Short mmCIF file of C-alpha atoms in Angstrom, two decimals:
data_model
loop_
_atom_site.label_atom_id
_atom_site.label_comp_id
_atom_site.label_asym_id
_atom_site.label_seq_id
_atom_site.Cartn_x
_atom_site.Cartn_y
_atom_site.Cartn_z
CA MET A 1 120.44 85.31 188.12
CA PRO A 2 123.10 86.28 185.55
CA LEU A 3 126.45 84.56 185.67
CA TRP A 4 129.02 87.37 185.80
CA LEU A 5 132.60 87.24 184.69
CA ARG A 6 134.06 89.77 187.06
CA GLU A 7 137.70 89.26 186.18
CA PHE A 8 138.73 91.37 183.18
CA ARG A 9 141.63 93.57 182.26
CA TRP A 10 141.56 96.76 180.27
CA HIS A 11 143.85 99.58 179.24
CA GLN A 12 143.39 102.53 176.97
CA SER A 13 144.94 105.04 174.64
CA PRO A 14 143.53 108.46 173.69
CA THR A 15 141.69 106.87 170.73
CA ALA A 16 140.89 103.27 171.81
CA VAL A 17 140.06 100.98 174.71
CA PHE A 18 141.52 97.45 174.83
CA LEU A 19 139.51 94.97 176.94
CA SER A 20 140.43 91.35 177.68
CA LEU A 21 137.70 89.09 179.13
CA PRO A 22 138.61 85.51 180.22
CA LEU A 23 135.76 83.03 179.67
CA ARG A 24 136.80 80.61 182.46
CA GLY A 25 135.35 77.59 180.70
CA ALA A 26 132.17 79.35 179.62
CA ARG A 27 131.02 79.03 175.99
CA ALA A 28 130.67 82.16 173.83
CA THR A 29 130.38 82.76 170.10
CA PRO A 30 130.34 85.95 168.00
CA ALA A 31 126.56 85.64 167.92
CA ASN A 32 126.44 86.17 171.71
CA ILE A 33 128.19 89.57 171.59
CA PHE A 34 126.06 92.70 171.50
CA CYS A 35 127.56 96.19 171.32
CA SER A 36 126.32 99.73 170.83
CA GLU A 37 127.74 103.19 171.51
CA ARG A 38 127.39 102.94 175.34
CA TYR A 39 126.43 99.31 175.97
CA LEU A 40 128.41 96.04 175.75
CA LYS A 41 127.10 92.58 176.62
CA VAL A 42 128.38 89.00 176.21
CA GLY A 43 125.69 86.29 176.39
CA GLY A 44 126.19 82.77 177.60
CA ALA A 45 123.92 80.86 175.19
CA PRO A 46 124.17 80.65 171.37
CA ARG A 47 121.72 82.79 169.36
CA SER A 48 121.06 83.26 165.67
CA PRO A 49 123.60 85.80 164.34
CA ARG A 50 122.60 89.13 162.89
CA ALA A 51 125.27 91.45 161.59
CA LEU A 52 126.72 93.99 163.95
CA CYS A 53 129.69 91.97 165.19
CA ARG A 54 132.85 90.84 163.53
CA CYS A 55 134.31 87.40 163.47
CA PRO A 56 137.76 86.68 164.81
CA ARG A 57 139.41 88.06 161.65
CA GLY A 58 138.61 91.68 162.47
CA ALA A 59 134.87 91.87 161.79
CA ALA A 60 132.33 94.11 163.58
CA LEU A 61 130.42 92.99 166.68
CA LEU A 62 127.27 90.84 166.19
CA ARG A 63 123.83 91.29 167.59
CA SER A 64 121.22 88.54 167.71
CA SER A 65 118.24 88.50 165.38
CA ALA A 66 115.92 88.24 168.36
CA GLU A 67 117.14 91.65 169.52
CA GLN A 68 116.18 93.19 166.18
CA HIS A 69 112.67 91.78 165.88
CA THR A 70 111.41 91.79 169.50
CA ARG A 71 109.57 94.71 171.07
CA ARG A 72 111.60 96.29 173.86
CA THR A 73 109.33 98.63 175.75
CA PRO A 74 110.13 97.30 179.31
CA TRP A 75 113.73 96.22 179.94
CA GLN A 76 112.68 92.94 181.55
CA ARG A 77 111.07 91.78 178.25
CA SER A 78 114.14 92.57 176.12
CA PRO A 79 116.24 89.60 174.93
CA VAL A 80 119.28 91.51 176.14
CA SER A 81 118.34 90.75 179.76
CA ILE A 82 117.58 87.08 179.28
CA PRO A 83 119.89 85.17 181.69
CA PRO A 84 122.38 83.75 181.82
CA PHE A 85 124.80 86.26 180.37
CA LEU A 86 128.46 86.42 181.13
CA PHE A 87 129.36 90.07 181.02
CA GLU A 88 127.52 93.39 180.87
CA VAL A 89 128.85 96.94 181.07
CA ILE A 90 127.61 100.50 180.51
CA LEU A 91 130.61 102.26 178.94
CA TYR A 92 132.00 105.49 180.26
CA ALA A 93 131.73 107.36 176.91
CA PRO A 94 130.43 106.62 173.40
CA ILE A 95 132.46 104.39 171.07
CA ASP A 96 132.43 103.73 167.31
CA ASP A 97 130.57 100.41 167.29
CA THR A 98 130.93 100.07 163.50
CA ASN A 99 134.74 99.91 163.44
CA SER A 100 135.20 98.26 166.85
CA THR A 101 136.25 94.58 166.80
CA ALA A 102 136.03 91.47 168.97
CA LYS A 103 138.22 88.37 168.71
CA ILE A 104 137.56 85.05 170.46
CA GLY A 105 140.49 82.72 171.03
CA ASN A 106 142.42 80.78 173.65
CA GLY A 107 139.56 81.06 176.17
CA ASN A 108 139.48 84.88 175.99
CA ILE A 109 137.59 87.61 174.23
CA PHE A 110 139.71 90.57 173.13
CA PHE A 111 137.81 93.78 172.43
CA THR A 112 139.22 96.79 170.58
CA LEU A 113 136.80 99.66 171.14
CA TYR A 114 137.51 102.87 169.24
CA LYS A 115 136.48 106.06 171.00
CA LYS A 116 134.32 108.60 169.19
CA GLU A 117 136.18 111.48 170.77
CA PRO A 118 139.85 111.17 171.73
CA ALA A 119 140.09 111.41 175.52
CA MET A 120 141.28 109.42 178.51
CA TRP A 121 138.53 107.70 180.51
CA ASP A 122 138.45 107.74 184.27
CA SER A 123 137.00 104.22 184.31
CA LEU A 124 135.62 101.60 181.95
CA THR A 125 132.06 101.81 183.23
CA LEU A 126 129.73 104.65 184.03
CA GLU A 127 129.78 105.11 187.79
CA ASN A 128 127.21 106.64 190.14
CA ALA A 129 124.34 105.89 187.73
CA ASP A 130 120.97 104.99 189.20
CA LYS A 131 118.78 102.11 188.08
CA GLU A 132 116.49 104.18 185.85
CA GLN A 133 119.43 105.70 183.97
CA LEU A 134 120.98 102.28 183.42
CA GLN A 135 117.64 100.94 182.16
CA TYR A 136 117.29 103.92 179.80
CA LEU A 137 120.79 103.37 178.41
CA ARG A 138 120.08 99.67 177.82
CA GLU A 139 116.77 100.33 176.05
CA ASN A 140 118.26 103.18 174.00
CA ALA A 141 121.09 100.89 172.89
CA VAL A 142 118.63 98.23 171.74
CA LEU A 143 116.44 100.78 169.89
CA LYS A 144 119.48 102.24 168.13
CA ALA A 145 120.59 98.75 167.16
CA GLN A 146 117.13 98.04 165.74
CA GLN A 147 117.09 101.31 163.80
CA LYS A 148 120.55 100.67 162.42
CA ALA A 149 119.63 97.13 161.38
CA LYS A 150 116.51 98.47 159.65
CA GLU A 151 118.53 101.09 157.79
CA GLU A 152 121.07 98.47 156.72
CA THR A 153 118.27 96.21 155.48
CA GLU A 154 116.66 99.04 153.52
CA ALA A 155 120.05 100.05 152.10
CA LYS A 156 120.71 96.48 151.02
CA LYS A 157 117.26 96.31 149.47
CA ALA A 158 117.81 99.60 147.62
CA THR A 159 121.24 98.41 146.44
CA LYS A 160 119.71 95.14 145.24
CA GLU A 161 117.00 97.04 143.33
CA GLU A 162 119.65 99.28 141.78
CA HIS A 163 121.63 96.23 140.72
CA LYS A 164 118.51 94.67 139.19
CA LYS A 165 117.70 97.91 137.38
CA TYR A 166 121.26 98.19 136.11
CA ALA A 167 121.25 94.56 134.97
CA LEU A 168 117.92 95.08 133.19
CA GLU A 169 119.19 98.23 131.46
CA ALA A 170 122.38 96.46 130.45
CA THR A 171 120.36 93.53 129.06
CA MET A 172 118.10 95.89 127.15
CA LYS A 173 121.11 97.72 125.72
CA LEU A 174 122.66 94.43 124.63
CA GLU A 175 119.41 93.31 123.03
CA GLU A 176 119.03 96.68 121.30
CA ALA A 177 122.60 96.48 120.01
CA GLU A 178 122.01 92.94 118.76
CA ARG A 179 118.74 93.98 117.12
CA LYS A 180 120.47 96.93 115.47
CA ARG A 181 123.27 94.68 114.26
CA ILE A 182 120.78 92.26 112.72
CA GLU A 183 118.88 95.14 111.09
CA ASP A 184 122.14 96.51 109.68
CA LEU A 185 123.01 93.09 108.26
CA LYS A 186 119.55 92.83 106.72
CA GLU A 187 119.87 96.33 105.24
CA LYS A 188 123.29 95.55 103.80
CA GLU A 189 121.99 92.31 102.32
CA ARG A 190 118.97 94.15 100.90
CA GLN A 191 121.22 96.80 99.33
CA LYS A 192 123.47 94.10 97.90
CA VAL A 193 120.54 92.26 96.33
CA THR A 194 119.14 95.54 94.98
CA GLU A 195 122.49 96.44 93.40
CA GLU A 196 122.77 92.98 91.85
CA LEU A 197 119.22 93.25 90.51
CA GLU A 198 119.92 96.70 89.02
CA LEU A 199 123.14 95.37 87.44
CA TRP A 200 121.24 92.43 85.96
CA LYS A 201 118.55 94.79 84.58
CA ASN A 202 121.20 97.00 82.98
CA GLN A 203 122.86 93.96 81.44
CA GLN A 204 119.51 92.80 80.08
CA LYS A 205 118.87 96.26 78.62
CA ASP A 206 122.30 96.32 76.96
CA ALA A 207 121.77 92.82 75.56
CA ASP A 208 118.34 93.76 74.19
CA LYS A 209 119.76 96.95 72.70
CA TYR A 210 122.59 95.01 71.05
CA LYS A 211 120.13 92.48 69.64
CA SER A 212 117.89 95.23 68.23
CA ILE A 213 120.91 96.95 66.60
CA GLN A 214 122.02 93.62 65.16
CA LYS A 215 118.53 92.93 63.78
CA GLU A 216 118.38 96.40 62.24
CA GLY A 217 121.74 95.81 60.56
CA GLU A 218 120.59 92.48 59.19
CA LEU A 219 117.35 94.08 57.99
CA HIS A 220 119.24 96.88 56.20
CA GLN A 221 121.53 94.30 54.66
CA GLU A 222 118.58 92.28 53.35
CA ILE A 223 116.92 95.43 51.98
CA GLY A 224 120.18 96.33 50.17
CA GLN A 225 120.37 92.85 48.68
CA LEU A 226 116.76 93.07 47.47
CA LYS A 227 117.40 96.48 45.89
CA GLY A 228 120.50 95.11 44.14
CA ARG A 229 118.54 92.17 42.71
CA LYS A 230 115.79 94.50 41.52
CA ASN A 231 118.28 96.77 39.80
CA GLU A 232 119.89 93.79 38.09
CA LYS A 233 116.51 92.63 36.76
CA MET A 234 115.67 96.12 35.52
CA THR A 235 119.06 96.34 33.78
CA LYS A 236 118.53 93.03 32.02
CA THR A 237 115.03 93.96 30.73
CA ARG A 238 116.03 97.49 29.57
CA ILE A 239 116.72 97.96 25.77
CA PRO A 240 120.48 98.33 25.46
CA ASN A 241 120.57 100.45 22.18
CA GLU A 242 117.83 102.61 20.78
CA GLY A 243 119.20 102.38 17.19
CA THR A 244 119.09 98.65 16.93
CA SER A 245 115.34 98.44 17.15
CA LYS A 246 113.12 101.43 16.50
CA THR A 247 109.91 99.49 16.54
CA ARG A 248 108.60 97.57 19.53
CA PRO A 249 106.75 94.35 18.99
CA LYS A 250 103.10 94.45 19.83
CA PRO A 251 102.18 92.30 22.71
CA THR A 252 99.96 89.37 21.94
CA LYS A 253 97.03 88.20 23.92
CA GLY A 254 98.86 85.22 25.26
CA HIS A 255 99.57 84.91 28.91
CA GLY A 256 103.32 84.51 28.58
CA SER A 257 103.86 87.30 26.12
CA CYS A 258 103.19 90.19 28.52
CA SER A 259 106.01 92.02 30.27
CA ILE A 260 106.04 92.06 34.05
CA PHE A 261 106.41 95.84 34.00
CA SER A 262 103.26 96.36 31.95
CA PRO A 263 100.74 98.70 33.68
CA ASN A 264 97.89 96.42 32.78
CA VAL A 265 99.54 93.50 34.52
CA LYS A 266 100.02 95.56 37.73
CA GLU A 267 96.41 96.61 37.82
CA GLU A 268 95.26 93.01 37.42
CA GLN A 269 97.47 91.82 40.32
CA LEU A 270 96.25 94.43 42.91
CA PRO A 271 93.20 93.27 44.96
CA ALA A 272 90.07 95.38 45.18
CA PRO A 273 89.66 97.57 48.31
CA ARG A 274 87.51 96.19 51.12
CA SER A 275 84.08 97.58 51.77
CA ALA A 276 83.43 99.42 55.08
CA ALA A 277 81.17 97.83 57.72
CA THR A 278 80.14 98.24 61.39
CA ILE A 279 80.57 95.44 63.95
CA LYS A 280 78.20 95.48 66.92
CA VAL A 281 79.52 94.08 70.28
CA ASN A 282 77.08 92.91 72.96
CA PHE A 283 78.42 92.52 76.56
CA THR A 284 77.06 89.86 78.90
CA PRO A 285 75.22 91.51 81.82
CA ARG A 286 76.33 90.96 85.46
CA VAL A 287 74.45 87.95 86.88
CA PHE A 288 73.81 87.78 90.65
CA PRO A 289 73.03 84.51 92.43
CA THR A 290 69.60 85.82 93.45
CA ALA A 291 66.59 84.56 91.52
CA LEU A 292 65.13 87.05 89.03
CA ARG A 293 61.78 87.31 90.85
CA GLU A 294 63.63 88.22 94.10
CA SER A 295 66.49 90.20 92.59
CA ARG A 296 67.03 93.89 93.22
CA VAL A 297 69.16 94.76 90.25
CA ALA A 298 69.26 98.49 91.00
CA GLU A 299 70.55 97.94 94.56
CA GLU A 300 73.10 95.38 93.37
CA GLU A 301 74.40 97.71 90.68
CA GLU A 302 74.58 100.51 93.24
CA TRP A 303 76.58 98.26 95.59
CA LEU A 304 79.04 97.36 92.82
CA HIS A 305 79.43 100.99 91.82
CA LYS A 306 79.95 101.97 95.46
CA GLN A 307 82.66 99.34 95.94
CA ALA A 308 84.42 100.40 92.75
CA GLU A 309 84.45 104.04 93.92
CA ALA A 310 85.77 102.98 97.34
CA ARG A 311 88.63 101.07 95.70
CA ARG A 312 89.69 104.16 93.78
CA THR A 313 89.61 106.40 96.89
CA ILE A 314 93.10 106.52 98.45
CA SER A 315 94.43 109.35 100.59
CA ALA A 316 97.87 109.94 99.09
CA ASP A 317 98.69 113.16 100.94
CA LEU A 318 99.53 111.60 104.30
CA SER A 319 102.90 112.48 105.77
CA GLU A 320 103.35 108.86 106.94
CA LEU A 321 103.46 107.67 103.33
CA GLN A 322 106.92 109.16 102.87
CA ASP A 323 108.51 106.49 105.10
CA LEU A 324 106.40 103.56 103.86
CA LYS A 325 107.37 100.99 101.28
CA GLU A 326 105.38 100.74 98.08
CA GLU A 327 103.39 97.67 99.14
CA GLU A 328 102.62 99.27 102.53
CA LYS A 329 100.70 102.02 100.73
CA ASN A 330 98.14 99.49 99.55
CA PRO A 331 95.06 99.12 101.84
CA ASP A 332 94.49 95.53 100.66
CA TRP A 333 98.07 94.59 101.57
CA LEU A 334 97.64 96.19 105.01
CA LYS A 335 94.34 94.34 105.49
CA ASP A 336 96.01 90.99 104.72
CA LYS A 337 98.82 91.93 107.11
CA GLY A 338 96.29 92.70 109.86
CA ASN A 339 94.53 89.38 109.22
CA LYS A 340 97.82 87.51 109.66
CA MET A 341 98.56 89.38 112.92
CA PHE A 342 95.04 88.55 114.17
CA ALA A 343 95.52 84.86 113.35
CA MET A 344 98.79 84.91 115.32
CA GLY A 345 97.06 86.51 118.34
CA ASN A 346 98.90 89.84 118.02
CA TYR A 347 95.76 91.97 118.21
CA LEU A 348 97.50 95.32 118.85
CA ALA A 349 99.62 94.92 115.71
CA ALA A 350 96.49 94.00 113.74
CA VAL A 351 94.74 97.16 114.99
CA ASN A 352 97.74 99.25 113.89
CA ALA A 353 97.62 97.72 110.40
CA TYR A 354 93.88 98.36 110.08
CA ASN A 355 94.32 101.93 111.38
CA LEU A 356 96.86 102.78 108.67
CA ALA A 357 94.71 101.10 106.00
CA LEU A 358 91.72 103.19 107.11
CA ARG A 359 93.80 106.34 106.95
CA LEU A 360 94.58 105.44 103.36
CA ASN A 361 90.98 104.49 102.50
CA ASN A 362 88.12 104.93 104.98
CA LYS A 363 85.42 103.65 102.62
CA LEU A 364 86.16 99.92 102.87
CA PRO A 365 83.71 98.25 105.32
CA LEU A 366 85.81 95.11 105.84
CA LEU A 367 88.55 97.18 107.52
CA TYR A 368 86.09 98.42 110.16
CA LEU A 369 84.64 94.92 110.53
CA ASN A 370 88.06 93.30 111.12
CA ARG A 371 89.15 96.05 113.52
CA ALA A 372 85.94 95.48 115.53
CA ALA A 373 86.97 91.83 115.96
CA CYS A 374 90.36 92.98 117.33
CA HIS A 375 88.69 95.39 119.77
CA LEU A 376 86.49 92.55 121.03
CA LYS A 377 89.60 90.49 121.78
CA LEU A 378 91.21 93.47 123.53
CA ARG A 379 88.01 94.22 125.53
CA ASN A 380 87.65 97.66 123.89
CA LEU A 381 83.89 97.16 123.77
CA HIS A 382 82.81 100.70 122.93
CA LYS A 383 85.27 100.84 120.03
CA ALA A 384 84.02 97.47 118.81
CA ILE A 385 80.45 98.83 118.77
CA GLU A 386 81.58 101.96 116.94
CA ASP A 387 83.48 100.02 114.24
CA SER A 388 80.64 97.52 113.74
CA SER A 389 78.15 100.37 113.32
CA LYS A 390 80.45 102.07 110.78
CA ALA A 391 80.77 98.81 108.84
CA LEU A 392 76.97 98.42 108.75
CA GLU A 393 76.68 101.99 107.54
CA LEU A 394 79.02 101.25 104.62
CA LEU A 395 77.42 97.86 103.85
CA THR A 396 74.49 99.49 102.09
CA PRO A 397 72.39 98.82 100.14
CA PRO A 398 71.80 95.31 101.56
CA VAL A 399 72.39 92.79 98.76
CA PRO A 400 73.31 89.07 98.72
CA ASP A 401 76.91 89.97 97.94
CA ASN A 402 77.39 91.59 101.39
CA GLU A 403 75.17 89.29 103.49
CA ASP A 404 78.07 87.55 105.23
CA ALA A 405 79.75 90.84 106.20
CA ARG A 406 76.49 92.33 107.52
CA MET A 407 75.81 89.18 109.60
CA LYS A 408 79.30 89.37 111.16
CA ALA A 409 78.86 93.07 111.93
CA TYR A 410 75.55 92.44 113.73
CA VAL A 411 77.01 89.51 115.71
CA ARG A 412 80.12 91.45 116.80
CA ARG A 413 78.14 94.50 117.84
CA GLY A 414 75.64 92.29 119.69
CA THR A 415 78.51 90.51 121.48
CA ALA A 416 79.95 93.85 122.60
CA PHE A 417 76.51 94.97 123.87
CA CYS A 418 76.09 91.75 125.86
CA GLN A 419 79.55 92.07 127.44
CA LEU A 420 78.49 95.56 128.51
CA GLU A 421 75.36 93.91 130.02
CA LEU A 422 73.12 95.71 127.49
CA TYR A 423 71.28 92.49 126.69
CA THR A 424 68.27 94.08 124.97
CA GLU A 425 70.41 95.85 122.37
CA GLY A 426 72.52 92.72 121.95
CA LEU A 427 69.42 90.57 121.33
CA GLN A 428 68.23 93.01 118.65
CA ASP A 429 71.52 92.64 116.76
CA TYR A 430 71.46 88.84 117.04
CA GLU A 431 67.90 88.76 115.72
CA ALA A 432 68.99 90.97 112.81
CA ALA A 433 71.79 88.47 112.07
CA LEU A 434 69.26 85.61 112.20
CA LYS A 435 67.10 87.38 109.60
CA ILE A 436 70.09 87.34 107.26
CA ASP A 437 71.00 83.69 107.97
CA PRO A 438 68.01 81.90 109.61
CA LYS A 439 69.73 78.48 109.41
CA ASN A 440 72.73 79.46 111.52
CA LYS A 441 72.43 77.28 114.63
CA ASN A 442 75.21 79.00 116.59
CA ILE A 443 73.58 82.43 116.30
CA GLU A 444 70.22 80.93 117.22
CA LYS A 445 71.66 79.31 120.38
CA ASP A 446 73.37 82.56 121.43
CA ALA A 447 70.14 84.52 120.89
CA GLU A 448 68.25 82.02 123.07
CA LYS A 449 70.84 82.41 125.85
CA ILE A 450 70.46 86.18 125.71
CA ARG A 451 66.66 85.81 126.02
CA HIS A 452 67.11 83.67 129.14
CA LEU A 453 69.47 86.29 130.61
CA ILE A 454 66.94 89.04 129.97
CA GLN A 455 64.13 87.00 131.57
CA GLY A 456 66.34 86.21 134.59
CA THR A 457 67.19 89.89 135.00
CA MET A 458 63.52 90.90 134.84
CA GLN A 459 62.50 88.23 137.36
CA GLY A 460 65.33 89.24 139.71
CA SER A 461 64.27 92.90 139.60
#
């Protein structure tokens, strides 16, 4: 049977009820106090606390965790009725259980219960209530306490999620600001280096221009000196007075007796003009590694011509090119960039690089072949088959120069077929790869495994 504390004192005001309950040596903690709008109970045994009660410094009344998590259909099974308990009362009118307080000290429990509606009570407890009404009030109090605890838990959970979301957004903003700061520093440094480079180029141009002007001046000076010397020689050899000598001596046949200005001497010093001739140039023909008896020169020349045409085909009218750097407009540079991303395991970035390169030039088979490898890593099997087929379509005519690329295309398409459980199509591609490279042991082993899978599937069906 419950142990009742029947001695208590209470008084009231229009807005609050003040209740003093002596413990008389009994043990009670804040965890033993349960309170709702119409129900108040003080237990006699310690229980695990669950927030609805306040500690001695003005906190709200506590309810036990067992009362929140236990089913309370019949009153007898509710933890509220587990004996012994010290005090139990059905209040006369509803109170504000959230702001009400309980203080334990000096062997007493002092309750301050705030009324929901200002009024004077006729008594502390509800009188003339039958057993069923009391049981209903008890169960209703427990259910309301459970619902309130659930709402508080959900509110705490929602608040915690909001705090996490806010912290994540704040972290992202900080990272974005730091990234922007680093990009700004890089841009400033890039502009500084560009300005220094332009200044150096201008200085080099000015220096070259000054040197050329200086050389021209020296050249003009040398030409003037040569002209002066020539004029001096002509002045010395000219006859000073026509009257002094009316007859000119006849030149002799000796070598030293001829004047340097004699027309005959000039004609003898000039060399004879060269005779015209035609020089024939023979170019060395392109030599393939294939033996002459097995060579298909026409197909090989067609392949070389096709590759040369593909290299010259670049789509320059794309709107994306306006924001790209000069090296990013080169398909070969983008292909090398995609290869580096693939080697680092960043397959999505590699696919993006190959996509832009293909938009610039869609006639290069290696771009499709490398993108097929990325799709295999990303499990985009249908796209891998499509890119491998496009690469095989461009790798024509089949010549020794494109054997390695064709073998890789067949192997990657066959791998995609096998991962889609289309083993027959996959085996056909592996056998085509073996025809290109019959000595490849890895391809031969994979083809044998596919044959065993096909035989196992047929036997199982």
